[in-house]
PDB file of C-alpha atoms in Angstrom:
ATOM      1  CA  ASP A 176      47.931-146.176 -48.971  1.00  0.00           C
ATOM      2  CA  SER A 177      49.638-146.105 -52.378  1.00  0.00           C
ATOM      3  CA  GLY A 178      48.091-149.379 -53.510  1.00  0.00           C
ATOM      4  CA  VAL A 179      51.517-151.064 -53.734  1.00  0.00           C
ATOM      5  CA  THR A 180      51.861-153.612 -50.950  1.00  0.00           C
ATOM      6  CA  GLN A 181      55.210-154.825 -49.663  1.00  0.00           C
ATOM      7  CA  THR A 182      55.906-157.529 -47.101  1.00  0.00           C
ATOM      8  CA  PRO A 183      57.539-157.900 -44.704  1.00  0.00           C
ATOM      9  CA  LYS A 184      57.895-154.336 -43.451  1.00  0.00           C
ATOM     10  CA  HIS A 185      60.892-155.215 -41.313  1.00  0.00           C
ATOM     11  CA  LEU A 186      63.281-158.154 -41.489  1.00  0.00           C
ATOM     12  CA  ILE A 187      66.329-158.930 -39.384  1.00  0.00           C
ATOM     13  CA  THR A 188      68.603-161.762 -40.379  1.00  0.00           C
ATOM     14  CA  ALA A 189      72.197-162.926 -40.213  1.00  0.00           C
ATOM     15  CA  THR A 190      75.021-162.853 -42.732  1.00  0.00           C
ATOM     16  CA  GLY A 191      74.975-165.739 -45.159  1.00  0.00           C
ATOM     17  CA  GLN A 192      71.216-166.153 -44.979  1.00  0.00           C
ATOM     18  CA  ARG A 193      68.623-165.830 -47.732  1.00  0.00           C
ATOM     19  CA  VAL A 194      65.442-163.743 -47.653  1.00  0.00           C
ATOM     20  CA  THR A 195      62.514-163.123 -49.952  1.00  0.00           C
ATOM     21  CA  LEU A 196      60.735-159.791 -50.227  1.00  0.00           C
ATOM     22  CA  ARG A 197      57.260-159.677 -51.703  1.00  0.00           C
ATOM     23  CA  CYS A 198      55.421-157.003 -53.660  1.00  0.00           C
ATOM     24  CA  SER A 199      51.888-156.705 -54.939  1.00  0.00           C
ATOM     25  CA  PRO A 200      51.495-153.935 -57.514  1.00  0.00           C
ATOM     26  CA  ARG A 201      48.574-151.536 -57.791  1.00  0.00           C
ATOM     27  CA  SER A 202      45.538-153.008 -59.444  1.00  0.00           C
ATOM     28  CA  GLY A 203      45.927-152.705 -63.206  1.00  0.00           C
ATOM     29  CA  ASP A 204      49.679-152.058 -63.165  1.00  0.00           C
ATOM     30  CA  LEU A 205      51.678-154.516 -65.240  1.00  0.00           C
ATOM     31  CA  SER A 206      55.184-153.268 -64.547  1.00  0.00           C
ATOM     32  CA  VAL A 207      57.054-153.810 -61.289  1.00  0.00           C
ATOM     33  CA  TYR A 208      60.363-152.230 -60.287  1.00  0.00           C
ATOM     34  CA  TRP A 209      62.717-152.918 -57.399  1.00  0.00           C
ATOM     35  CA  TYR A 210      64.911-150.220 -55.860  1.00  0.00           C
ATOM     36  CA  GLN A 211      67.471-150.312 -53.062  1.00  0.00           C
ATOM     37  CA  GLN A 212      67.999-147.391 -50.695  1.00  0.00           C
ATOM     38  CA  SER A 213      71.020-147.644 -48.426  1.00  0.00           C
ATOM     39  CA  LEU A 214      71.536-145.328 -45.466  1.00  0.00           C
ATOM     40  CA  ASP A 215      71.782-141.684 -46.508  1.00  0.00           C
ATOM     41  CA  GLN A 216      71.689-142.584 -50.177  1.00  0.00           C
ATOM     42  CA  GLY A 217      69.300-142.167 -53.017  1.00  0.00           C
ATOM     43  CA  LEU A 218      67.329-144.919 -54.667  1.00  0.00           C
ATOM     44  CA  GLN A 219      69.271-147.326 -56.850  1.00  0.00           C
ATOM     45  CA  PHE A 220      67.402-149.203 -59.553  1.00  0.00           C
ATOM     46  CA  LEU A 221      67.760-152.976 -59.333  1.00  0.00           C
ATOM     47  CA  ILE A 222      65.414-154.620 -61.812  1.00  0.00           C
ATOM     48  CA  GLN A 223      62.129-154.227 -63.693  1.00  0.00           C
ATOM     49  CA  TYR A 224      59.525-156.768 -64.799  1.00  0.00           C
ATOM     50  CA  TYR A 225      56.642-156.271 -67.189  1.00  0.00           C
ATOM     51  CA  ASN A 226      53.803-158.758 -67.356  1.00  0.00           C
ATOM     52  CA  GLY A 227      56.000-161.562 -66.088  1.00  0.00           C
ATOM     53  CA  GLU A 228      59.102-160.874 -68.134  1.00  0.00           C
ATOM     54  CA  GLU A 229      62.321-159.157 -67.165  1.00  0.00           C
ATOM     55  CA  ARG A 230      62.425-155.769 -68.897  1.00  0.00           C
ATOM     56  CA  ALA A 231      65.457-153.957 -67.531  1.00  0.00           C
ATOM     57  CA  LYS A 232      68.322-154.625 -65.194  1.00  0.00           C
ATOM     58  CA  GLY A 233      70.233-152.119 -63.128  1.00  0.00           C
ATOM     59  CA  ASN A 234      72.914-152.490 -60.497  1.00  0.00           C
ATOM     60  CA  ILE A 235      71.632-155.796 -59.181  1.00  0.00           C
ATOM     61  CA  LEU A 236      74.129-158.167 -57.621  1.00  0.00           C
ATOM     62  CA  GLU A 237      74.387-161.746 -58.851  1.00  0.00           C
ATOM     63  CA  ARG A 238      73.372-162.852 -55.337  1.00  0.00           C
ATOM     64  CA  PHE A 239      70.018-161.153 -55.907  1.00  0.00           C
ATOM     65  CA  SER A 240      67.270-162.364 -58.197  1.00  0.00           C
ATOM     66  CA  ALA A 241      63.657-161.498 -58.836  1.00  0.00           C
ATOM     67  CA  GLN A 242      60.615-162.753 -60.660  1.00  0.00           C
ATOM     68  CA  GLN A 243      57.099-161.659 -61.472  1.00  0.00           C
ATOM     69  CA  PHE A 244      54.332-164.233 -61.255  1.00  0.00           C
ATOM     70  CA  PRO A 245      51.225-164.668 -63.440  1.00  0.00           C
ATOM     71  CA  ASP A 246      49.115-162.784 -60.879  1.00  0.00           C
ATOM     72  CA  LEU A 247      51.654-159.920 -61.329  1.00  0.00           C
ATOM     73  CA  HIS A 248      53.034-159.988 -57.809  1.00  0.00           C
ATOM     74  CA  SER A 249      56.815-159.975 -57.623  1.00  0.00           C
ATOM     75  CA  GLU A 250      59.444-161.383 -55.310  1.00  0.00           C
ATOM     76  CA  LEU A 251      63.003-160.212 -54.738  1.00  0.00           C
ATOM     77  CA  ASN A 252      65.325-162.926 -53.478  1.00  0.00           C
ATOM     78  CA  LEU A 253      68.498-161.911 -51.654  1.00  0.00           C
ATOM     79  CA  SER A 254      70.975-164.663 -50.878  1.00  0.00           C
ATOM     80  CA  SER A 255      74.355-165.032 -49.161  1.00  0.00           C
ATOM     81  CA  LEU A 256      73.537-161.838 -47.339  1.00  0.00           C
ATOM     82  CA  GLU A 257      76.292-159.460 -46.302  1.00  0.00           C
ATOM     83  CA  LEU A 258      76.277-156.598 -43.816  1.00  0.00           C
ATOM     84  CA  GLY A 259      76.269-154.131 -46.712  1.00  0.00           C
ATOM     85  CA  ASP A 260      72.964-155.485 -47.955  1.00  0.00           C
ATOM     86  CA  SER A 261      71.197-153.806 -45.059  1.00  0.00           C
ATOM     87  CA  ALA A 262      68.920-151.256 -46.691  1.00  0.00           C
ATOM     88  CA  LEU A 263      65.385-150.296 -47.523  1.00  0.00           C
ATOM     89  CA  TYR A 264      64.063-152.187 -50.529  1.00  0.00           C
ATOM     90  CA  PHE A 265      61.257-150.517 -52.415  1.00  0.00           C
ATOM     91  CA  CYS A 266      58.917-151.933 -54.952  1.00  0.00           C
ATOM     92  CA  ALA A 267      57.120-149.662 -57.396  1.00  0.00           C
ATOM     93  CA  SER A 268      54.594-150.289 -60.132  1.00  0.00           C
ATOM     94  CA  SER A 269      53.282-148.556 -63.225  1.00  0.00           C
ATOM     95  CA  VAL A 270      50.904-149.289 -66.048  1.00  0.00           C
ATOM     96  CA  ALA A 271      53.366-149.058 -68.906  1.00  0.00           C
ATOM     97  CA  THR A 272      57.027-149.487 -69.654  1.00  0.00           C
ATOM     98  CA  HIS A 273      57.952-146.295 -71.448  1.00  0.00           C
ATOM     99  CA  PRO A 274      58.069-142.595 -70.594  1.00  0.00           C
ATOM    100  CA  GLY A 275      54.701-141.180 -71.401  1.00  0.00           C
ATOM    101  CA  THR A 276      52.580-138.110 -71.256  1.00  0.00           C
ATOM    102  CA  SER A 277      50.368-139.092 -68.392  1.00  0.00           C
ATOM    103  CA  VAL A 278      50.582-140.182 -64.810  1.00  0.00           C
ATOM    104  CA  ALA A 279      49.895-143.743 -65.972  1.00  0.00           C
ATOM    105  CA  ASN A 280      53.567-144.115 -66.786  1.00  0.00           C
ATOM    106  CA  VAL A 281      54.703-142.740 -63.450  1.00  0.00           C
ATOM    107  CA  LEU A 282      55.945-145.071 -60.747  1.00  0.00           C
ATOM    108  CA  THR A 283      53.981-145.528 -57.533  1.00  0.00           C
ATOM    109  CA  PHE A 284      56.055-146.796 -54.625  1.00  0.00           C
ATOM    110  CA  GLY A 285      55.256-149.119 -51.758  1.00  0.00           C
ATOM    111  CA  ALA A 286      56.226-148.388 -48.154  1.00  0.00           C
ATOM    112  CA  GLY A 287      59.346-150.532 -48.422  1.00  0.00           C
ATOM    113  CA  SER A 288      60.888-153.493 -46.644  1.00  0.00           C
ATOM    114  CA  ARG A 289      63.647-152.645 -44.200  1.00  0.00           C
ATOM    115  CA  LEU A 290      66.298-155.366 -44.179  1.00  0.00           C
ATOM    116  CA  THR A 291      68.857-155.495 -41.398  1.00  0.00           C
ATOM    117  CA  VAL A 292      71.712-157.983 -41.732  1.00  0.00           C
ATOM    118  CA  LEU A 293      73.606-158.659 -38.502  1.00  0.00           C
TER     119      LEU A 293
ATOM    120  CA  GLY B  49      75.361-144.835 -60.292  1.00  0.00           C
ATOM    121  CA  GLN B  50      73.460-141.578 -59.993  1.00  0.00           C
ATOM    122  CA  GLN B  51      73.169-139.476 -63.110  1.00  0.00           C
ATOM    123  CA  LEU B  52      71.170-136.642 -61.601  1.00  0.00           C
ATOM    124  CA  ASN B  53      72.890-133.971 -59.538  1.00  0.00           C
ATOM    125  CA  GLN B  54      70.511-132.586 -56.971  1.00  0.00           C
ATOM    126  CA  SER B  55      71.175-129.557 -54.788  1.00  0.00           C
ATOM    127  CA  PRO B  56      71.242-128.500 -52.114  1.00  0.00           C
ATOM    128  CA  GLN B  57      71.892-131.671 -50.157  1.00  0.00           C
ATOM    129  CA  SER B  58      70.106-130.227 -47.106  1.00  0.00           C
ATOM    130  CA  MET B  59      68.235-127.112 -46.093  1.00  0.00           C
ATOM    131  CA  PHE B  60      67.296-125.678 -42.706  1.00  0.00           C
ATOM    132  CA  ILE B  61      64.632-122.998 -42.923  1.00  0.00           C
ATOM    133  CA  GLN B  62      62.088-121.170 -40.796  1.00  0.00           C
ATOM    134  CA  GLU B  63      58.400-121.793 -41.161  1.00  0.00           C
ATOM    135  CA  GLY B  64      56.934-119.431 -43.740  1.00  0.00           C
ATOM    136  CA  GLU B  65      60.060-119.203 -45.872  1.00  0.00           C
ATOM    137  CA  ASP B  66      60.192-120.225 -49.513  1.00  0.00           C
ATOM    138  CA  VAL B  67      62.408-123.096 -50.643  1.00  0.00           C
ATOM    139  CA  SER B  68      64.057-123.863 -53.949  1.00  0.00           C
ATOM    140  CA  MET B  69      65.921-126.969 -55.034  1.00  0.00           C
ATOM    141  CA  ASN B  70      67.106-128.154 -58.409  1.00  0.00           C
ATOM    142  CA  CYS B  71      68.352-131.080 -60.388  1.00  0.00           C
ATOM    143  CA  THR B  72      70.732-131.176 -63.345  1.00  0.00           C
ATOM    144  CA  SER B  73      71.938-133.878 -65.660  1.00  0.00           C
ATOM    145  CA  SER B  74      74.332-134.334 -68.534  1.00  0.00           C
ATOM    146  CA  SER B  75      71.655-136.422 -70.261  1.00  0.00           C
ATOM    147  CA  ILE B  76      68.303-135.460 -71.733  1.00  0.00           C
ATOM    148  CA  PHE B  77      65.222-136.692 -69.908  1.00  0.00           C
ATOM    149  CA  ASN B  78      61.717-137.089 -71.349  1.00  0.00           C
ATOM    150  CA  THR B  79      59.963-136.831 -68.019  1.00  0.00           C
ATOM    151  CA  TRP B  80      60.936-135.099 -64.784  1.00  0.00           C
ATOM    152  CA  LEU B  81      59.305-136.056 -61.508  1.00  0.00           C
ATOM    153  CA  TRP B  82      59.539-134.784 -57.960  1.00  0.00           C
ATOM    154  CA  TYR B  83      58.900-137.138 -55.038  1.00  0.00           C
ATOM    155  CA  LYS B  84      58.821-136.610 -51.283  1.00  0.00           C
ATOM    156  CA  GLN B  85      59.877-139.287 -48.828  1.00  0.00           C
ATOM    157  CA  ASP B  86      58.911-139.229 -45.159  1.00  0.00           C
ATOM    158  CA  PRO B  87      60.963-141.273 -42.660  1.00  0.00           C
ATOM    159  CA  GLY B  88      60.281-144.991 -42.976  1.00  0.00           C
ATOM    160  CA  GLU B  89      57.986-144.520 -45.955  1.00  0.00           C
ATOM    161  CA  GLY B  90      58.188-144.851 -49.705  1.00  0.00           C
ATOM    162  CA  PRO B  91      58.542-141.868 -52.048  1.00  0.00           C
ATOM    163  CA  VAL B  92      55.274-140.149 -52.880  1.00  0.00           C
ATOM    164  CA  LEU B  93      54.808-138.329 -56.167  1.00  0.00           C
ATOM    165  CA  LEU B  94      54.425-134.551 -55.860  1.00  0.00           C
ATOM    166  CA  ILE B  95      54.623-133.272 -59.430  1.00  0.00           C
ATOM    167  CA  ALA B  96      55.172-134.824 -62.861  1.00  0.00           C
ATOM    168  CA  LEU B  97      56.483-132.831 -65.843  1.00  0.00           C
ATOM    169  CA  TYR B  98      56.214-134.106 -69.398  1.00  0.00           C
ATOM    170  CA  LYS B  99      57.242-131.269 -71.733  1.00  0.00           C
ATOM    171  CA  ALA B 100      60.294-129.038 -71.949  1.00  0.00           C
ATOM    172  CA  GLY B 101      59.505-125.617 -70.505  1.00  0.00           C
ATOM    173  CA  GLU B 102      56.438-126.918 -68.665  1.00  0.00           C
ATOM    174  CA  LEU B 103      55.654-125.157 -65.394  1.00  0.00           C
ATOM    175  CA  THR B 104      53.291-127.037 -63.088  1.00  0.00           C
ATOM    176  CA  SER B 105      51.895-126.220 -59.664  1.00  0.00           C
ATOM    177  CA  ASN B 106      50.433-128.428 -56.962  1.00  0.00           C
ATOM    178  CA  GLY B 107      49.255-126.232 -54.100  1.00  0.00           C
ATOM    179  CA  ARG B 108      52.293-124.480 -52.640  1.00  0.00           C
ATOM    180  CA  LEU B 109      54.620-126.492 -54.873  1.00  0.00           C
ATOM    181  CA  THR B 110      55.784-125.364 -58.296  1.00  0.00           C
ATOM    182  CA  ALA B 111      58.117-127.272 -60.584  1.00  0.00           C
ATOM    183  CA  GLN B 112      59.544-126.608 -64.013  1.00  0.00           C
ATOM    184  CA  PHE B 113      60.948-128.828 -66.752  1.00  0.00           C
ATOM    185  CA  GLY B 114      64.025-127.061 -68.142  1.00  0.00           C
ATOM    186  CA  ILE B 115      63.997-126.129 -71.819  1.00  0.00           C
ATOM    187  CA  THR B 116      67.221-128.042 -72.422  1.00  0.00           C
ATOM    188  CA  ARG B 117      65.503-131.130 -70.914  1.00  0.00           C
ATOM    189  CA  LYS B 118      68.554-131.549 -68.708  1.00  0.00           C
ATOM    190  CA  ASP B 119      67.308-129.828 -65.576  1.00  0.00           C
ATOM    191  CA  SER B 120      64.338-129.172 -63.330  1.00  0.00           C
ATOM    192  CA  PHE B 121      63.598-127.179 -60.216  1.00  0.00           C
ATOM    193  CA  LEU B 122      61.093-127.394 -57.390  1.00  0.00           C
ATOM    194  CA  ASN B 123      59.888-124.445 -55.342  1.00  0.00           C
ATOM    195  CA  ILE B 124      57.925-124.660 -52.109  1.00  0.00           C
ATOM    196  CA  SER B 125      56.280-121.449 -50.986  1.00  0.00           C
ATOM    197  CA  ALA B 126      55.368-120.489 -47.419  1.00  0.00           C
ATOM    198  CA  SER B 127      56.827-123.647 -45.886  1.00  0.00           C
ATOM    199  CA  ILE B 128      55.087-125.383 -42.990  1.00  0.00           C
ATOM    200  CA  PRO B 129      56.412-127.983 -40.515  1.00  0.00           C
ATOM    201  CA  SER B 130      54.834-130.889 -42.404  1.00  0.00           C
ATOM    202  CA  ASP B 131      57.023-130.057 -45.419  1.00  0.00           C
ATOM    203  CA  VAL B 132      59.872-131.746 -43.548  1.00  0.00           C
ATOM    204  CA  GLY B 133      61.250-134.742 -45.433  1.00  0.00           C
ATOM    205  CA  ILE B 134      63.544-135.742 -48.262  1.00  0.00           C
ATOM    206  CA  TYR B 135      62.721-134.444 -51.725  1.00  0.00           C
ATOM    207  CA  PHE B 136      63.936-136.411 -54.719  1.00  0.00           C
ATOM    208  CA  CYS B 137      64.034-135.460 -58.346  1.00  0.00           C
ATOM    209  CA  ALA B 138      63.740-138.317 -60.811  1.00  0.00           C
ATOM    210  CA  GLY B 139      63.789-138.652 -64.553  1.00  0.00           C
ATOM    211  CA  GLN B 140      62.694-141.018 -67.276  1.00  0.00           C
ATOM    212  CA  ARG B 141      64.626-141.344 -70.535  1.00  0.00           C
ATOM    213  CA  GLU B 142      63.424-142.817 -73.799  1.00  0.00           C
ATOM    214  CA  THR B 143      66.425-145.145 -73.879  1.00  0.00           C
ATOM    215  CA  SER B 144      65.697-146.416 -70.374  1.00  0.00           C
ATOM    216  CA  GLY B 145      61.980-146.987 -70.674  1.00  0.00           C
ATOM    217  CA  SER B 146      59.843-146.161 -67.687  1.00  0.00           C
ATOM    218  CA  ARG B 147      62.388-146.829 -64.968  1.00  0.00           C
ATOM    219  CA  LEU B 148      63.456-143.840 -62.918  1.00  0.00           C
ATOM    220  CA  THR B 149      66.887-142.382 -62.290  1.00  0.00           C
ATOM    221  CA  PHE B 150      66.933-140.544 -58.980  1.00  0.00           C
ATOM    222  CA  GLY B 151      68.841-137.583 -57.645  1.00  0.00           C
ATOM    223  CA  GLU B 152      70.595-137.839 -54.286  1.00  0.00           C
ATOM    224  CA  GLY B 153      67.802-136.053 -52.452  1.00  0.00           C
ATOM    225  CA  THR B 154      67.393-132.782 -50.533  1.00  0.00           C
ATOM    226  CA  GLN B 155      66.757-133.118 -46.805  1.00  0.00           C
ATOM    227  CA  LEU B 156      64.440-130.303 -45.744  1.00  0.00           C
ATOM    228  CA  THR B 157      64.080-129.219 -42.116  1.00  0.00           C
ATOM    229  CA  VAL B 158      61.492-126.595 -41.222  1.00  0.00           C
ATOM    230  CA  ASN B 159      61.777-124.894 -37.848  1.00  0.00           C
ATOM    231  CA  PRO B 160      58.455-123.715 -36.400  1.00  0.00           C
TER     232      PRO B 160
END
């Protein structure tokens, strides 16, 4: 158990629908990251939050949005779903927001949420 | 898109053999990390490297941070069946904060 909790583990839905993925970071971690992993591909950075505020944005579609709540958990909202959105969505957390010299700045990943859009 | 070139894309080896994989980039990275991902799971950190030239071991795993700060390699010695999985290199850059840029991954298969 990495300490990063993601729900749901599996989700099957239809095109055009909207889903919400949830992430609870490790205790003490203030920064949350969302990554997308499509079939046979590496991990693509979507978005990062630090202590409730958006810190960095990657290749996140306009149909997707995220937020981090005061208790530091985060939600990734995916709307108007398309077949190509089927993927594993990973949440990761870390203590800080900058490259550092200790493992505190290293990302710890959850087990992922597998989204299937039919 | 990806900024880290990881090779090889896949490897098929016999149990007991040594394995080597590497990652290169056109950009300088401040931190190099190696993760392993098992099927249906999230990436798990294997080794973290923080200084150019640093050589770090974790059991049968050894990784090095290239002196140019644009590359890293991972070696696995005396492979065992449970080494099977996808190995990812990842880097952190000062200009990108703590977020990670990942390589494409190396799929390792170990035949008993």
